[in-house]
Coordinates of C-alpha atoms and ligand atoms in Angstrom, one line a residue:
X49 CA 229.8 170.7 154.4
X50 CA 226.8 168.5 155.2
X51 CA 226.3 165.1 152.9
X52 CA 223.6 164.8 150.7
X53 CA 221.0 162.7 152.0
X54 CA 220.2 161.3 148.4
X55 CA 223.7 160.2 147.6
X56 CA 223.9 158.4 150.9
X57 CA 220.5 156.7 150.8
X58 CA 221.3 155.5 147.3
X59 CA 224.6 154.2 148.4
X60 CA 222.9 152.4 151.0
X61 CA 220.4 151.1 148.6
X62 CA 223.0 149.6 146.4
X63 CA 225.0 148.3 149.1
X64 CA 222.2 146.5 151.2
X65 CA 221.9 148.6 154.4
X66 CA 220.0 151.8 155.6
X67 CA 221.5 155.0 156.7
X68 CA 220.3 155.9 160.2
X69 CA 218.4 159.1 160.5
X70 CA 218.7 160.1 164.3
X71 CA 216.8 162.7 165.9
X72 CA 218.8 164.8 168.2
X73 CA 217.8 167.3 171.1
X74 CA 220.9 169.7 171.8
X75 CA 224.5 169.6 171.2
X76 CA 225.3 166.9 173.6
X77 CA 223.0 164.4 171.7
X78 CA 224.6 165.7 168.3
X79 CA 227.9 165.1 169.3
X80 CA 227.1 161.7 170.8
X81 CA 225.2 160.5 167.4
X82 CA 228.1 161.8 165.6
X83 CA 230.7 159.8 168.0
X84 CA 228.5 156.5 167.4
X85 CA 228.7 157.1 163.5
X86 CA 232.6 157.7 163.7
X87 CA 233.1 154.7 166.3
X88 CA 231.3 152.2 163.8
X89 CA 232.5 154.0 160.7
X90 CA 228.8 154.7 159.6
X91 CA 227.4 157.4 157.4
X92 CA 224.8 159.3 159.6
X93 CA 221.7 161.3 158.8
X94 CA 221.4 164.0 162.0
X95 CA 217.6 164.5 162.1
X96 CA 215.8 167.4 163.6
X97 CA 212.1 168.0 164.6
X98 CA 210.5 171.3 164.0
X99 CA 209.9 171.4 167.9
X100 CA 213.7 171.1 168.3
X101 CA 214.3 173.7 165.6
X102 CA 212.0 176.1 167.3
X103 CA 213.5 175.5 170.8
X104 CA 217.0 176.0 169.9
X105 CA 216.9 178.3 166.5
X106 CA 217.9 177.4 163.3
X107 CA 221.2 179.1 163.1
X108 CA 222.4 177.5 166.2
X109 CA 221.3 174.1 165.3
X110 CA 223.0 174.4 162.0
X111 CA 226.1 175.8 163.7
X112 CA 226.3 172.9 166.1
X113 CA 225.8 170.2 163.6
X114 CA 228.2 171.8 161.2
X115 CA 230.9 171.9 163.9
X116 CA 230.2 168.5 165.1
X117 CA 230.4 167.0 161.4
X118 CA 233.2 169.1 160.3
X119 CA 236.6 167.0 159.1
X120 CA 235.1 163.7 160.4
X121 CA 236.0 160.6 158.4
X122 CA 232.0 159.6 157.9
X123 CA 229.7 161.8 155.8
X124 CA 226.8 163.7 157.8
X125 CA 223.7 164.7 156.4
X126 CA 221.3 167.5 158.3
X127 CA 217.7 166.7 157.8
X128 CA 214.3 168.4 159.0
X129 CA 211.8 165.7 160.2
X130 CA 208.0 166.2 159.7
X131 CA 207.4 169.6 158.8
X132 CA 203.8 170.7 157.7
X133 CA 205.3 174.3 158.0
X134 CA 206.2 175.9 154.8
X135 CA 208.1 178.9 156.8
X136 CA 210.4 176.4 158.6
X137 CA 211.2 174.8 155.3
X138 CA 212.1 178.2 153.8
X139 CA 214.5 178.8 156.8
X140 CA 216.3 175.4 156.7
X141 CA 216.7 175.6 152.8
X142 CA 218.2 179.0 153.2
X143 CA 220.7 177.7 155.9
X144 CA 221.9 175.0 153.6
X145 CA 220.5 171.8 155.2
X146 CA 221.1 168.4 153.3
X147 CA 217.0 167.6 153.1
X148 CA 213.6 168.3 154.4
X149 CA 210.6 166.0 155.1
X150 CA 207.6 168.0 153.7
X151 CA 204.8 166.5 155.8
X152 CA 201.4 167.3 153.9
X153 CA 199.7 164.3 155.3
X154 CA 197.2 166.8 156.9
X155 CA 196.2 167.9 153.4
X156 CA 193.9 166.4 151.1
X157 CA 195.5 164.4 148.3
X158 CA 195.2 167.3 145.5
X159 CA 196.5 169.9 147.9
X160 CA 199.3 167.9 149.1
X161 CA 200.5 167.2 145.6
X162 CA 200.3 170.8 144.4
X163 CA 202.5 172.0 147.8
X164 CA 204.6 169.1 147.5
X165 CA 205.6 170.0 143.9
X166 CA 206.2 173.4 145.2
X167 CA 208.7 172.4 147.9
X168 CA 210.4 170.3 145.4
X169 CA 211.0 173.2 143.0
X170 CA 212.2 175.5 146.1
X171 CA 214.4 172.9 147.6
X172 CA 216.1 171.6 144.4
X173 CA 216.9 175.1 143.3
X174 CA 218.9 175.5 146.7
X175 CA 220.4 171.6 146.2
X176 CA 218.3 170.3 149.1
X177 CA 216.7 166.9 148.8
X178 CA 212.9 166.4 149.6
X179 CA 211.5 163.6 151.4
X180 CA 207.3 163.3 151.0
X181 CA 204.8 162.1 153.4
X182 CA 201.4 161.7 152.1
X183 CA 199.9 159.1 154.4
X184 CA 200.3 159.9 157.9
X185 CA 202.7 157.8 160.2
X186 CA 200.8 156.9 163.1
X187 CA 201.7 158.6 166.5
X188 CA 202.6 162.1 167.4
X189 CA 206.3 163.1 167.1
X190 CA 207.3 166.2 169.0
X191 CA 203.9 167.7 168.6
X192 CA 203.4 166.7 164.9
X193 CA 201.2 164.1 163.6
X194 CA 198.0 162.2 164.7
X195 CA 197.3 158.7 166.7
X196 CA 194.8 157.7 163.8
X197 CA 195.2 157.3 160.0
X198 CA 194.1 160.3 158.2
X199 CA 194.5 159.0 154.7
X200 CA 195.3 155.6 153.1
X201 CA 196.4 155.5 149.3
X202 CA 197.3 152.7 147.1
X203 CA 201.2 152.3 146.2
X204 CA 200.3 153.2 142.4
X205 CA 198.9 156.6 143.9
X206 CA 202.0 157.1 146.0
X207 CA 204.2 156.1 143.1
X208 CA 202.5 158.6 140.5
X209 CA 202.4 161.4 142.8
X210 CA 206.2 161.0 143.4
X211 CA 206.9 160.7 139.9
X212 CA 205.0 163.9 139.2
X213 CA 206.1 166.0 142.0
X214 CA 210.0 164.8 141.6
X215 CA 210.5 164.0 145.4
X216 CA 213.7 162.3 146.3
X217 CA 212.3 160.2 149.2
X218 CA 209.1 158.6 150.4
X219 CA 207.6 157.9 153.7
X220 CA 204.8 155.7 153.3
X221 CA 202.8 154.1 155.9
X222 CA 204.5 150.7 156.5
X223 CA 202.7 149.5 159.9
X224 CA 205.0 151.3 162.0
X225 CA 204.2 154.1 164.7
X226 CA 206.3 156.9 166.3
X227 CA 207.0 156.3 170.0
X228 CA 206.8 153.0 172.1
X229 CA 204.8 150.3 170.6
X230 CA 201.5 150.0 172.8
X231 CA 200.7 146.7 170.5
X232 CA 202.4 144.3 168.3
X233 CA 202.5 146.4 165.0
X234 CA 201.4 144.7 161.7
X235 CA 204.5 145.6 159.5
X236 CA 204.3 146.0 155.8
X237 CA 207.5 145.2 153.9
X238 CA 205.3 144.1 151.2
X239 CA 204.5 147.9 150.5
X240 CA 208.1 148.5 150.3
X241 CA 208.5 145.9 147.9
X242 CA 205.6 146.9 145.7
X243 CA 206.5 150.4 145.8
X244 CA 210.3 149.6 145.0
X245 CA 209.1 147.9 141.9
X246 CA 206.9 151.2 140.7
X247 CA 209.4 153.9 141.5
X248 CA 213.2 154.3 142.2
X249 CA 212.6 156.9 145.0
X250 CA 214.4 156.2 148.2
X251 CA 211.9 154.4 150.7
X252 CA 212.0 155.5 154.3
X253 CA 211.0 153.6 157.5
X254 CA 209.7 155.7 160.5
X255 CA 208.8 154.7 163.9
X256 CA 212.2 152.5 164.4
X257 CA 212.4 152.4 168.1
X258 CA 211.0 149.2 169.2
X259 CA 211.4 147.1 166.2
X260 CA 213.7 144.0 166.3
X261 CA 216.9 143.5 164.3
X262 CA 215.0 140.9 162.3
X263 CA 212.2 143.4 161.4
X264 CA 215.0 146.2 160.3
X265 CA 216.6 143.5 158.0
X266 CA 213.3 142.4 156.6
X267 CA 212.6 146.1 155.7
X268 CA 216.3 146.8 154.5
X269 CA 216.1 143.5 152.1
X270 CA 212.5 144.8 150.9
X271 CA 214.2 148.3 149.7
X272 CA 214.2 150.5 152.7
X273 CA 217.5 152.9 152.7
X274 CA 216.5 155.3 155.6
X275 CA 215.5 154.1 158.9
X276 CA 214.4 156.9 161.6
X277 CA 215.1 156.5 165.3
X278 CA 214.1 159.0 167.8
X279 CA 212.4 157.8 171.1
X280 CA 215.5 155.5 171.7
X281 CA 217.6 158.5 172.0
X282 CA 215.0 160.3 174.4
X283 CA 214.7 157.5 176.6
X284 CA 218.7 156.7 176.7
X285 CA 219.2 160.5 177.3
X286 CA 216.5 160.8 180.1
X287 CA 217.1 157.3 181.8
X288 CA 221.0 158.2 182.4
X289 CA 220.1 161.6 183.6
X290 CA 217.9 160.1 186.1
X291 CA 220.7 157.3 187.1
X292 CA 223.3 160.1 187.3
X293 CA 220.9 162.6 189.4
X294 CA 219.9 159.5 191.7
X295 CA 223.8 158.9 192.2
X296 CA 224.4 162.6 192.7
X297 CA 221.7 162.6 195.2
X298 CA 223.1 159.7 197.1
X299 CA 226.9 161.1 196.9
X300 CA 226.2 164.9 197.2
X301 CA 228.1 165.5 194.3
X302 CA 226.3 167.9 191.7
X303 CA 228.8 168.2 188.8
X304 CA 226.8 168.8 185.4
X305 CA 229.9 167.8 183.0
X306 CA 230.0 164.3 184.6
X307 CA 226.3 163.9 183.9
X308 CA 226.7 165.1 180.5
X309 CA 229.4 162.6 179.8
X310 CA 227.2 159.9 181.1
X311 CA 224.3 160.9 179.0
X312 CA 226.8 161.1 176.0
X313 CA 227.7 157.6 176.4
X314 CA 224.5 156.3 177.0
X315 CA 223.1 157.8 173.7
X316 CA 226.2 156.9 171.9
X317 CA 225.9 153.2 172.9
X318 CA 222.0 153.3 172.1
X319 CA 222.8 154.7 168.6
X320 CA 225.7 152.3 167.9
X321 CA 223.7 149.2 168.4
X322 CA 221.2 150.4 165.7
X323 CA 224.2 151.2 163.3
X324 CA 224.9 147.7 163.6
X325 CA 221.4 146.3 163.2
X326 CA 220.9 148.5 160.1
X327 CA 224.3 147.2 158.6
X328 CA 225.3 150.8 158.1
X329 CA 228.8 149.9 160.2
X330 CA 231.5 149.8 158.2
X331 CA 230.0 151.7 155.4
X332 CA 231.0 155.1 156.3
X333 CA 234.3 156.2 154.8
X334 CA 233.1 154.1 151.4
X335 CA 230.0 156.4 151.7
X336 CA 232.2 159.5 152.0
X337 CA 234.0 158.7 148.7
X338 CA 230.7 158.2 147.0
X339 CA 229.7 161.6 148.0
X340 CA 232.9 163.0 146.4
X341 CA 232.2 161.3 143.3
X342 CA 228.7 162.7 143.1
X343 CA 230.1 166.2 143.1
X344 CA 231.2 166.8 146.9
X345 CA 228.9 167.6 149.5
X346 CA 226.4 170.4 149.6
Ligands
LIG648 P1 210.6 156.7 166.8 O1 210.4 157.8 167.8 O2 209.5 155.8 167.0 O3 211.9 156.1 166.9 O4 210.4 157.3 165.3 C1 211.2 158.1 164.9 C2 210.6 158.7 163.6 O5 210.1 157.9 162.6 C3 211.1 160.2 163.3 O6 210.4 160.6 162.0

């Protein structure tokens, strides 16, 4: 049973931390991020890009996530990251995921609002929470997105659309970008504070890789309750594979399971550091109890 993304993020907001939403790539990375959450006693959102859904298939990724999170002492939610494609949303809603990010930032505002309301009606009928993106987060994430800002709305507009559509979480532009930062970002925790004063929807920080612990804390104190991390997983995964392969070549030892072990350890360590930085460590069991009080997992 997957945990509710909304219940987890509400718990985080009430207790002054953010739930890590970590993009995974395969069974190895799913097990590593769950192991990090268990080690640190932290709640976790396992996050999956549309590209990964397409490469593994909804059924297999759902099954792997279900088995990896079953009977763990910490709650684990399963979330679909940036998805402009309604057919993929249909699929994961039917598969019983916790939540979806309907990314309507490629639409004009009127169309984005109409379609977001439709997605909310469909998802809520199945007990699935909805994150909404109207402005685009800068940067291309697994083939979705743009390197230029397509829309900029006022916080009042964002809050009004959120109230009318009934979304559960908001992904506003906060000065961050997906991928490695090429220049120092101009961060906008002020927008989080303004939005939090206008709406009680949960606020999500995208583009977590490359920000400092102090940046995370500033955003959490401003009201962010979910922080997305993807690039850090990819780089720790690939760099440890690269190191292992160099060692294998030097020693003439080609043993895939020992490379998997190295990769799993590297990903677990990288994610564990973020769990501490988001102040999520130590809140896992307590968040699991909040899920039970809220009526159980979905
Ligand atoms: P990074 O790749 O910069 O960590 O961003 C992750 C993200 O926001 C996924 O939606």
